[in-house]
Coordinates of C-alpha atoms in Angstrom, one line a residue:
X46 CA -42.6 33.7 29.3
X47 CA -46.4 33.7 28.4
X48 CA -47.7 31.2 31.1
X49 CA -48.4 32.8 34.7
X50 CA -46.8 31.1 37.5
X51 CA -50.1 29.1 38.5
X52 CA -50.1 28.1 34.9
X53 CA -45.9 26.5 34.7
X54 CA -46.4 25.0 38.2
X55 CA -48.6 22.3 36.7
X56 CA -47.9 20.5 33.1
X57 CA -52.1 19.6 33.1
X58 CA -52.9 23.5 33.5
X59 CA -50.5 24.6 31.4
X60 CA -51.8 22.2 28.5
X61 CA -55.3 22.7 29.7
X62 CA -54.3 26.7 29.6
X63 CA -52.3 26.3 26.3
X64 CA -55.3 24.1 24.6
X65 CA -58.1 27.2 25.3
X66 CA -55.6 29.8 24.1
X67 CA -55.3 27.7 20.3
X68 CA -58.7 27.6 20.0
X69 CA -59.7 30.7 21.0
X70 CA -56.8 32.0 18.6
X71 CA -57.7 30.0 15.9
X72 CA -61.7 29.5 15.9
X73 CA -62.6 33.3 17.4
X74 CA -61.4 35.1 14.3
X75 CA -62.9 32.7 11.7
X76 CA -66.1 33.5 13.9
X77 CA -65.5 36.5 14.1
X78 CA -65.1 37.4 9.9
X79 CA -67.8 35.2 9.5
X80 CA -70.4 37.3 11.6
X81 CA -69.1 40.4 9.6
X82 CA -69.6 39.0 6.8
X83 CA -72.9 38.2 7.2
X84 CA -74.1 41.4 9.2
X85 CA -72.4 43.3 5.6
X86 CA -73.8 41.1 3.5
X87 CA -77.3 41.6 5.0
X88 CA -77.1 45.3 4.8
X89 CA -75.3 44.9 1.1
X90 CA -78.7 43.2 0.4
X91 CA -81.1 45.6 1.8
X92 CA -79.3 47.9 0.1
X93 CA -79.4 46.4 -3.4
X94 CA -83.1 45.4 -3.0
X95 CA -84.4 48.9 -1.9
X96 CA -82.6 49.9 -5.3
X97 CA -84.6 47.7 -7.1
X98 CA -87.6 48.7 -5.1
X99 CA -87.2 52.6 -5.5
X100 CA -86.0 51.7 -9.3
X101 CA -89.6 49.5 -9.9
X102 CA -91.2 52.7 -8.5
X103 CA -89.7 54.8 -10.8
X104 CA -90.2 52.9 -14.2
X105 CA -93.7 52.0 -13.4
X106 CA -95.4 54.9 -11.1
X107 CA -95.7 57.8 -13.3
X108 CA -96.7 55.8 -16.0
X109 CA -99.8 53.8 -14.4
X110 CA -100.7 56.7 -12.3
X111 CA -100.8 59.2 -15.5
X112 CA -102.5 56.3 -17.9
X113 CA -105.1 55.8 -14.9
X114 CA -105.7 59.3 -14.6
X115 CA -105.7 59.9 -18.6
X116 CA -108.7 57.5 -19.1
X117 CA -110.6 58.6 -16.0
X118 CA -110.5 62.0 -17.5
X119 CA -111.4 60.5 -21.2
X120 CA -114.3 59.0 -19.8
X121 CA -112.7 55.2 -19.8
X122 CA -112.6 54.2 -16.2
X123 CA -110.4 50.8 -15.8
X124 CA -110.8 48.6 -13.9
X125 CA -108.3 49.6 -11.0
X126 CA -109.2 53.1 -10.2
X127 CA -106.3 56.1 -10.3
X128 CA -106.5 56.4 -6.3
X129 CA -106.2 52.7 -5.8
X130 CA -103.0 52.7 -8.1
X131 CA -101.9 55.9 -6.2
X132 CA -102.3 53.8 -3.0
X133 CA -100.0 50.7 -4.0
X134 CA -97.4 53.4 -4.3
X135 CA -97.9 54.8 -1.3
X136 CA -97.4 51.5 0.7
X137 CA -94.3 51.3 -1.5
X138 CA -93.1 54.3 -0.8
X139 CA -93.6 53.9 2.9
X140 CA -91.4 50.5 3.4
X141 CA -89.0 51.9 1.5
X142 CA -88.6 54.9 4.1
X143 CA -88.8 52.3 6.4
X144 CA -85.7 50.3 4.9
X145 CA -83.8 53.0 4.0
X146 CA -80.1 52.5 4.6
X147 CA -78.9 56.4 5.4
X148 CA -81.4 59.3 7.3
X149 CA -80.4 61.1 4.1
X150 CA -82.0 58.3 2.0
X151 CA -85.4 58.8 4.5
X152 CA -85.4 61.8 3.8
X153 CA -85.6 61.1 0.0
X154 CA -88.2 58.8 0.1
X155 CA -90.3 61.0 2.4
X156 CA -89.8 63.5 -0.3
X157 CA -91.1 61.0 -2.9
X158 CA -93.6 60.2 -0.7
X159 CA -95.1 63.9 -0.6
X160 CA -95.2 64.2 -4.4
X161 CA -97.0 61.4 -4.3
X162 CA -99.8 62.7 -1.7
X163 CA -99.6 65.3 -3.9
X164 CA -100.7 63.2 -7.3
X165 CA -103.1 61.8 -5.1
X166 CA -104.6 65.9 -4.2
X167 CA -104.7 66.1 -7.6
X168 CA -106.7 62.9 -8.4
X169 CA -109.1 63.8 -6.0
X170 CA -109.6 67.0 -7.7
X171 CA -110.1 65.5 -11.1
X172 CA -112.6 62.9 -9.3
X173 CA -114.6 66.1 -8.0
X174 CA -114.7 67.7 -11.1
X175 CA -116.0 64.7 -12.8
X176 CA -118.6 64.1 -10.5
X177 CA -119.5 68.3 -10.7
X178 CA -119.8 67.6 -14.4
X179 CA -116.9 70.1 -14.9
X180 CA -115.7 70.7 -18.6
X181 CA -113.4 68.6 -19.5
X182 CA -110.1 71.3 -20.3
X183 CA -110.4 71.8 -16.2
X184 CA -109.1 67.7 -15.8
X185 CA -107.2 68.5 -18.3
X186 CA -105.1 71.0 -16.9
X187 CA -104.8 69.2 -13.7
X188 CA -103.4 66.4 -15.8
X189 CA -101.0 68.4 -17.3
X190 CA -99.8 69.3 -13.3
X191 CA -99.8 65.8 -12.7
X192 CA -97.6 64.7 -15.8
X193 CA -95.1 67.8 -14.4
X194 CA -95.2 67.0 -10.6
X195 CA -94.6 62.7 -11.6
X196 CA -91.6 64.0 -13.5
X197 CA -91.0 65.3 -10.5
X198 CA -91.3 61.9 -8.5
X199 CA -89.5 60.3 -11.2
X200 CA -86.7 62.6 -11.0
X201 CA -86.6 62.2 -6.8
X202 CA -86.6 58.5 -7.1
X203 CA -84.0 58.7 -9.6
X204 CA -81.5 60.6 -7.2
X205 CA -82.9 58.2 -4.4
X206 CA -81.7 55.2 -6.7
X207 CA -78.5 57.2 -7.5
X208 CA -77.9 57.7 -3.6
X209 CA -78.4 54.1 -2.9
X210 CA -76.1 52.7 -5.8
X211 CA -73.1 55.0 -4.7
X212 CA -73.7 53.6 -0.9
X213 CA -73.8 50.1 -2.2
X214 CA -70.7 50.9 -3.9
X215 CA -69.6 52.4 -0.8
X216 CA -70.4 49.6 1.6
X217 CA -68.9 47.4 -0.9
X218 CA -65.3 49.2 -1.0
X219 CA -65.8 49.3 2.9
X220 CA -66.2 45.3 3.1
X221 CA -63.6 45.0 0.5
X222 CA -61.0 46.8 3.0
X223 CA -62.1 45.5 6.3
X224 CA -61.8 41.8 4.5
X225 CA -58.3 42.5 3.8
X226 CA -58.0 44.2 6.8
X227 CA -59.3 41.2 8.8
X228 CA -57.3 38.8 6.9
X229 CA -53.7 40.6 7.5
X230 CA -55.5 40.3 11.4
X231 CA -55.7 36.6 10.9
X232 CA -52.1 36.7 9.4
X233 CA -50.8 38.3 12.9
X234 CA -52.9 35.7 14.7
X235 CA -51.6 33.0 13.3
X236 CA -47.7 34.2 13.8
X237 CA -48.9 35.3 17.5
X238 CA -49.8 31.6 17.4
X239 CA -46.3 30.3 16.1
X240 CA -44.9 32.7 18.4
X241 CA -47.3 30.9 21.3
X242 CA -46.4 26.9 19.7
X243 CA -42.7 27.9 20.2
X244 CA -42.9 29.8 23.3
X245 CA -45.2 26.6 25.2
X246 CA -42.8 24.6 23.2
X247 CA -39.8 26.6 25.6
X248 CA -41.7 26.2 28.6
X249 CA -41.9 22.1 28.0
X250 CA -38.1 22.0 27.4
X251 CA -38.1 23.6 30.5
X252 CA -40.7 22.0 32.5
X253 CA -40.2 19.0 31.0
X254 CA -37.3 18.1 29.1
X255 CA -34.7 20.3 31.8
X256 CA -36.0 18.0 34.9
X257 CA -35.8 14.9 33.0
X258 CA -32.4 15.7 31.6
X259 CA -31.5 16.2 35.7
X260 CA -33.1 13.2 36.4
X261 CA -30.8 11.4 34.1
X262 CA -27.4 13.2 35.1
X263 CA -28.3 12.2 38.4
X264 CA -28.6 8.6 37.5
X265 CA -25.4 8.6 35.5
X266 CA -23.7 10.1 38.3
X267 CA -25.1 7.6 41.1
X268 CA -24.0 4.6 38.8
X269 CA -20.5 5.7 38.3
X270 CA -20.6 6.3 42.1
X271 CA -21.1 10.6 43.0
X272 CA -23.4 9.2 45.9
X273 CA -24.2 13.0 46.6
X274 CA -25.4 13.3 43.3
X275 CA -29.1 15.2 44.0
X276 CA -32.1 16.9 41.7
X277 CA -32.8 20.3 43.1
X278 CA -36.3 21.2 43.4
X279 CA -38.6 21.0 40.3
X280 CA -41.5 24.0 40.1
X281 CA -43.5 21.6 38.6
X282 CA -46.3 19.4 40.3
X283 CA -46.6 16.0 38.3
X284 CA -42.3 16.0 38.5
X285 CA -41.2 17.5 42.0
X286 CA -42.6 14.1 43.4
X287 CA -40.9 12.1 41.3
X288 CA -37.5 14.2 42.2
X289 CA -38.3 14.0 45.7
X290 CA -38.1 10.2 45.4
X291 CA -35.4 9.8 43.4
X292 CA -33.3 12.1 46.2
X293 CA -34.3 9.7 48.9
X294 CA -33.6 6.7 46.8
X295 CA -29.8 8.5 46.6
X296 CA -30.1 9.2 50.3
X297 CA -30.7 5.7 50.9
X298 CA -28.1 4.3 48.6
X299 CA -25.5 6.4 49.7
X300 CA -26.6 5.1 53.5
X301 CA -26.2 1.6 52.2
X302 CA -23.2 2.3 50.4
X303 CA -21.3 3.9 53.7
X304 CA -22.4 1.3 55.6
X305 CA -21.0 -1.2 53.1
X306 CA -17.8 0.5 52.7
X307 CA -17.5 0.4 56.6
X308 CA -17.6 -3.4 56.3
X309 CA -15.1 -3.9 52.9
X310 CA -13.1 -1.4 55.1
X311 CA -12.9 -3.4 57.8
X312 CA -13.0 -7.2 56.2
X313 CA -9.7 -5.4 53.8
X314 CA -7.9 -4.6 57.0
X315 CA -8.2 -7.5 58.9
X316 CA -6.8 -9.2 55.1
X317 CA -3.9 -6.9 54.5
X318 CA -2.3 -8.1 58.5
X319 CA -3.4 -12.1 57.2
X320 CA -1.4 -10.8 53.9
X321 CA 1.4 -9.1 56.0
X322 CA 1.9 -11.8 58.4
X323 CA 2.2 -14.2 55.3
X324 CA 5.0 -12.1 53.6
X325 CA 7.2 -12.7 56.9
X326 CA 7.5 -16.3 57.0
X327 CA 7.6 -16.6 52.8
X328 CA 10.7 -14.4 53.2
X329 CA 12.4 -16.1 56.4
X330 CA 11.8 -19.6 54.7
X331 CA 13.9 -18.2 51.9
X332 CA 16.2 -16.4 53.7
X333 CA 17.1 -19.1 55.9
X334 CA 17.4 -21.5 52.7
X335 CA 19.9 -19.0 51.6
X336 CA 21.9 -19.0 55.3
X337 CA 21.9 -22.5 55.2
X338 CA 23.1 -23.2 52.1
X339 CA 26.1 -20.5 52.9
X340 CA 26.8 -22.5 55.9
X341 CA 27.1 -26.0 54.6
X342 CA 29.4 -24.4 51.9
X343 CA 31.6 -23.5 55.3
X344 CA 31.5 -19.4 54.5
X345 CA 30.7 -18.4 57.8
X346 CA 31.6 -14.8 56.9
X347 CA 29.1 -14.5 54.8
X348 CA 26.8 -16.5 56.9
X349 CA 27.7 -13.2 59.3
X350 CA 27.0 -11.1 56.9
X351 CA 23.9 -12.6 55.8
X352 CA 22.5 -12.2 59.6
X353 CA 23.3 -9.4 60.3
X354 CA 21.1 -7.9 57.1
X355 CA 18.3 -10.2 57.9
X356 CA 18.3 -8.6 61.7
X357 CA 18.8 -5.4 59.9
X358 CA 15.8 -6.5 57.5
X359 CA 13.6 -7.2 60.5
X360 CA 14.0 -4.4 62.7
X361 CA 12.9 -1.6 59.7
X362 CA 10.1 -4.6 59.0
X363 CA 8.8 -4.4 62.0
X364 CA 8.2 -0.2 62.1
X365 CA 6.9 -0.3 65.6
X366 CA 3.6 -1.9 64.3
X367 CA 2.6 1.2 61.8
X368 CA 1.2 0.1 58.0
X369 CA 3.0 3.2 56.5
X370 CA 6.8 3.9 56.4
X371 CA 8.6 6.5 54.1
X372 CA 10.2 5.6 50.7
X373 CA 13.6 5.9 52.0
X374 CA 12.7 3.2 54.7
X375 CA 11.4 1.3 52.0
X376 CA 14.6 1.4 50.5
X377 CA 16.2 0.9 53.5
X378 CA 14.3 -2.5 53.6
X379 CA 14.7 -3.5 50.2
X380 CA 18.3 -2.7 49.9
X381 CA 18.6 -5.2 53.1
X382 CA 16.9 -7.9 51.3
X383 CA 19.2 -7.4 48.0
X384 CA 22.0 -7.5 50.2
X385 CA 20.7 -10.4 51.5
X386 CA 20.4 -11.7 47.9
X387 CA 23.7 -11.1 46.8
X388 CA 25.7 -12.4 49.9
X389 CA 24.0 -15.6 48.9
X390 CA 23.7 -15.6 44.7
X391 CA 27.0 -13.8 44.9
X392 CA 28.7 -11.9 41.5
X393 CA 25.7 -13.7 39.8
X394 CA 23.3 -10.9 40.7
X395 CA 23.6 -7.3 41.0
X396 CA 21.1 -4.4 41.3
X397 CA 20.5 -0.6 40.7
X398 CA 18.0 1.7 42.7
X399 CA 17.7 4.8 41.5
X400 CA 14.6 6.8 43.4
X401 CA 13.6 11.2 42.8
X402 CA 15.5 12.8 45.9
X403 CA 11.7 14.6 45.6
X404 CA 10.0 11.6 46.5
X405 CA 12.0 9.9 49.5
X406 CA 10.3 11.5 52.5
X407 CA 6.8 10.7 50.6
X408 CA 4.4 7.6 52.6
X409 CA 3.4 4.5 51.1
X410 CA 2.8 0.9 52.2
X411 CA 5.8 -0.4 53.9
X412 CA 6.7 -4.0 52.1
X413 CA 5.1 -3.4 48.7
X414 CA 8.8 -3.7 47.0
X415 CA 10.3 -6.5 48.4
X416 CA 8.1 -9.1 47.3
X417 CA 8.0 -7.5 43.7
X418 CA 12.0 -7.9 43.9
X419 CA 12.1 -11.3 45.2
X420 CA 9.5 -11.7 42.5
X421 CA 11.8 -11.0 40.0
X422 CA 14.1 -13.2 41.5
X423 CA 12.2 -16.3 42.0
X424 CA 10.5 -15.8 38.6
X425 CA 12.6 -14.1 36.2
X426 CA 16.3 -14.4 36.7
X427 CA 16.7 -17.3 38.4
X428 CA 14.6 -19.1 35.7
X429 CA 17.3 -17.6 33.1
X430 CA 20.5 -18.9 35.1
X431 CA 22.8 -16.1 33.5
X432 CA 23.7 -12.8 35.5
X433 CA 20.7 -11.3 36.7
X434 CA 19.9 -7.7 37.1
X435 CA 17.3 -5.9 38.9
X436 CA 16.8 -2.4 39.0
X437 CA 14.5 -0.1 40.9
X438 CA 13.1 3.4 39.5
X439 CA 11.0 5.6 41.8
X440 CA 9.4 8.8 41.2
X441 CA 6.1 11.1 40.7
X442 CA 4.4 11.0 37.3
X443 CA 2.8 14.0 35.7
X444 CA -0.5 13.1 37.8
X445 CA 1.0 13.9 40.9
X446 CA 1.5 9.5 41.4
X447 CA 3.8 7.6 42.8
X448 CA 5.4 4.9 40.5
X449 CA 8.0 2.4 41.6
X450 CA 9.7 -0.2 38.7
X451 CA 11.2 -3.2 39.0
X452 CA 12.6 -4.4 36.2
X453 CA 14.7 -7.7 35.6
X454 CA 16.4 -9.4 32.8
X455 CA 15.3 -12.6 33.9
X456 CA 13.3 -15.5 31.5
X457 CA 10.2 -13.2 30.6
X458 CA 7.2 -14.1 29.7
X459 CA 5.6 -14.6 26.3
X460 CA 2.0 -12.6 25.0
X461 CA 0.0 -15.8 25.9
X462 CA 1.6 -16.1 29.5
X463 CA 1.7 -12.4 29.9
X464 CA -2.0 -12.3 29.2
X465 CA -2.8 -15.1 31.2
X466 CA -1.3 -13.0 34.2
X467 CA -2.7 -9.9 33.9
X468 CA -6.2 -12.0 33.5
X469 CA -5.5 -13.0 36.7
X470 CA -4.9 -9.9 37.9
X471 CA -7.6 -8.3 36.7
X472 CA -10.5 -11.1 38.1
X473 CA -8.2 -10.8 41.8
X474 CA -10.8 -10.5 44.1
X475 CA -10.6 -8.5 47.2
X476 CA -11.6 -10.2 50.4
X477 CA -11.1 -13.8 50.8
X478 CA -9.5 -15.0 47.6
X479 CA -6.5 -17.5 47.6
X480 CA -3.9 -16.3 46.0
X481 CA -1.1 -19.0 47.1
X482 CA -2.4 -20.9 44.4
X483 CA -1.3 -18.7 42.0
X484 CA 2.1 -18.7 40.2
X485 CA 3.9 -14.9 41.3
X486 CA 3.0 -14.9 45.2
X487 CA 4.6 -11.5 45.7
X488 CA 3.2 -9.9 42.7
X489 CA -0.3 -11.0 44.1
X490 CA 0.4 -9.6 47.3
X491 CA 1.0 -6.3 46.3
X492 CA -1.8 -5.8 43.9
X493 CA -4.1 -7.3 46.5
X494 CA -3.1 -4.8 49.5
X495 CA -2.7 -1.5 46.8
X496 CA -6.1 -2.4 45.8
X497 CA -7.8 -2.8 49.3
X498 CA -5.7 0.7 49.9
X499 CA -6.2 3.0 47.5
X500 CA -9.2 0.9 45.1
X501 CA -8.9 2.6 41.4
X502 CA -6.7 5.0 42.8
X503 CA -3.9 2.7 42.6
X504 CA -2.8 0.4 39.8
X505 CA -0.1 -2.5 39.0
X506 CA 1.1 -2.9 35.3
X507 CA 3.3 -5.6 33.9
X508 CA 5.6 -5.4 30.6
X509 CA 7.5 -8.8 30.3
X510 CA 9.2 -9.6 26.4
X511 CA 10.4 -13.7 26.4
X512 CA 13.8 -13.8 27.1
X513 CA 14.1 -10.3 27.8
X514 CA 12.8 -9.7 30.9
X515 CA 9.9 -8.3 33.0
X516 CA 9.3 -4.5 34.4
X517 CA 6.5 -4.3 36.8
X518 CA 5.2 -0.4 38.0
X519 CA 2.9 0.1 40.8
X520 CA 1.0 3.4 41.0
X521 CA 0.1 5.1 43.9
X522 CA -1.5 8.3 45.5
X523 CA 0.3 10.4 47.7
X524 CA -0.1 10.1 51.4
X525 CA 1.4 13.3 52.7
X526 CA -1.6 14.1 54.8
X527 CA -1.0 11.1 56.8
X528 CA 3.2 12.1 57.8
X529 CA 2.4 13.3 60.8
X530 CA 0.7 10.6 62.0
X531 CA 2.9 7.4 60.5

């Protein structure tokens, strides 16, 4: 990662950081070609105009200096005087030594410069010999040395041009290469800078998008109820805060939510023994109807028979006063109430149990399938007035659940009714709801005390067809940590 540790600790810094590096990546090489550009172009210029300088001195030198000195010797003075033509040189000669680009160029113009003090030796010497009245072939001769040694200035101020062309040319091919070279630079910069965009780009999704992300998950998990859902610690400063809060926002939830499921708990106890002690007299009232009836048809042994299953019936009801009891108690109980059933309905109605030998020493809530049996009864068969059948299935499901059916061949129910029970099933509430208003008492009573129990962990389904029958399951965890204890 490119960002120091003081930078990713801080989203501000790290865009303040981030901000200086693309400017200083983008605007310090434009400066920086622009500055060379100029500095070249500058010395590119000095170049060209001491060419032009040394190539004026060239063309024009030798040529005024000889005509001055030609009609000084004639006998024609001008008006500007061979030294003071010699002189303009001179100064000439001297800024261009002073401009020169190379030493090696100095030099050359210092050369040129000599040959020039040495014209001006020999103008002197043709002045003096004027005013000593020599003959004429004397000035002459010294004008035929000073036509030989400006050829010779001529020909140094040639080479000096020469020189300064090839090092224009020089300095020309140099910028040419160090432009390309600067621009495959820029090139590198700007992929260091893509390289930088996508890196910074990295440390946001990190920074950034990774703690809000967390956040979220957090949230999720809090509203589908993980209470100890947390955010670990963010490295960075403008988010750890807002982490921090949200964790003691769960802390404090979770708190709330303990303490509320403390009260549900102990509001859903004190309902399941008000549910409890309402299936005992429901069943005696009926059990006693059935006795009765029995007895004022004079069958007193069956009247017998019929108490001495409802004592039976009482004593594995009662459990010594614990909640849980094992399936084969259950069946115990159930069987006692079918017996109970059948002594009164007689050949009218029979029943099947059929439970997984797996399952029988297995806990669950003693009374949950007698009322769904005298459920079926009350509400299915009885409603049908043929033979009636119940049958009870128990086992464990793929899940590792419980399930219990109870199935009947009774009246049924049609889609509409069917619907409008599991409706009612499904708005149930927990704590204080009347449910003797309700059509199905026993069904009710189950679904009310699995759900206090064992909340989404348990389930009641209903399958009915009109003149068919009904099958109700009820699904339930396994309680096998609580055995020991029942």
């Amino acid at each position: 990662m490119l960002f120091k540790q003081e930078y990713a600790s801080s989203i501000r810094k790290a865009l303040h950081f981030s901000h200086k590096l693309m400017i200083a990546l983008t605007v310090l090489p434009v400066v920086f070609i622009s500055l060379f550009y100029l500095f070249s172009m500058r010395q590119y210029q000095s170049i060209i105009k001491n060419v032009n300088d040394a190539n004026e001195i060239m063309s024009t030198a030798p040529t005024e200096i000889n005509s001055a000195l030609w009609y000084q010797v004639a006998g024609k003075p001008q008006e500007e005087t061979p030294l003071s033509v010699i002189f303009s040189y001179e100064q000439q000669l001297d800024k261009l030594k002073e401009t020169a680009s190379t030493n090696e160029h100095r030099q050359t113009a210092i050369v040129a410069a000599r040959i020039l003090e040495t014209v001006e030796h020999y103008a002197w010497e043709i002045d003096s010999n004027i005013n000593n009245n020599l003959p004429i072939e004397e000035n002459e001769k010294v004008l035929d040395e000073i036509y030989e040694v400006n050829d010779l200035l001529k020909e140094t101020l040639g080479e000096y041009v020469t020189s300064e062309i090839n090092r224009a040319n020089q300095k020309s091919s140099r910028m040419s290469s160090v432009i390309i070279l600067l621009v495959f630079l820029e090139l590198i910069l700007v992929c260091g800078l893509l390289f930088f965009i996508r890196q910074f780009q990295h440390f946001l999704d990190h920074a950034i998008q990774e703690p809000i992300q967390n956040f979220s998950q957090m949230t999720s998990q809090i509203s589908q109820g993980n209470w100890q859902a947390r955010v670990n610690h963010v490295h960075v400063k403008e988010l750890d805060s807002l982490g921090e809060d949200l964790n003691k926002m769960a802390n404090q939830i979770e708190i709330l939510f303990d303490e509320n499921t403390q009260k549900q708990k102990s509001l859903a106890l004190s309902e399941i023994k008000v549910l409890q002690a309402q299936i005992t007299p429901h069943f005696i009232y009926n059990t006693l109807d059935a006795i009765l009836s029995l007895a004022q048809l004079g069958d007193n042994q069956r009247v017998q028979e019929a108490t001495y299953a409802l004592s039976n019936f009482f004593k594995i009801t009662l459990n010594k006063g614990n909640e849980w009891t094992t399936v084969t108690q259950e069946l115990k109980h159930v069987t006692s109430y079918l017996d109970i059933l059948k002594i009164r309905y007689g050949p009218i109605l029979s029943y099947e149990i059929t439970i997984d030998p797996a399952i029988e020493s297995e806990l669950i809530l003693k009374m949950i399938l007698q009322p769904l049996v005298e459920n079926a009864l009350y509400h299915g068969i009885k409603q049908n007035r043929t033979r009636g059948l119940i049958e009870i299935l128990g086992g464990r499901t793929d899940n590792d659940q419980l399930f219990f059916t109870v199935t009947d061949n009774g009246i049924g129910m049609n889609e509409e009714k069917l619907e409008e029970v599991k409706k009612n099933l499904a708005q149930l509430p927990l704590v204080n709801s009347s449910i003797d208003e309700l059509k199905g008492y026993g069904l009710y009573n189950v679904y009310r005390r699995i759900k206090l129990y064992f909340a989404e962990d348990a389930n009641l389904i209903i399958e009915s067809q009109y003149k068919v029958g009904t099958s109700v399951t009820i699904l339930l965890p396994e309680k096998r940590e609580e055995k020991n204890g029942a």
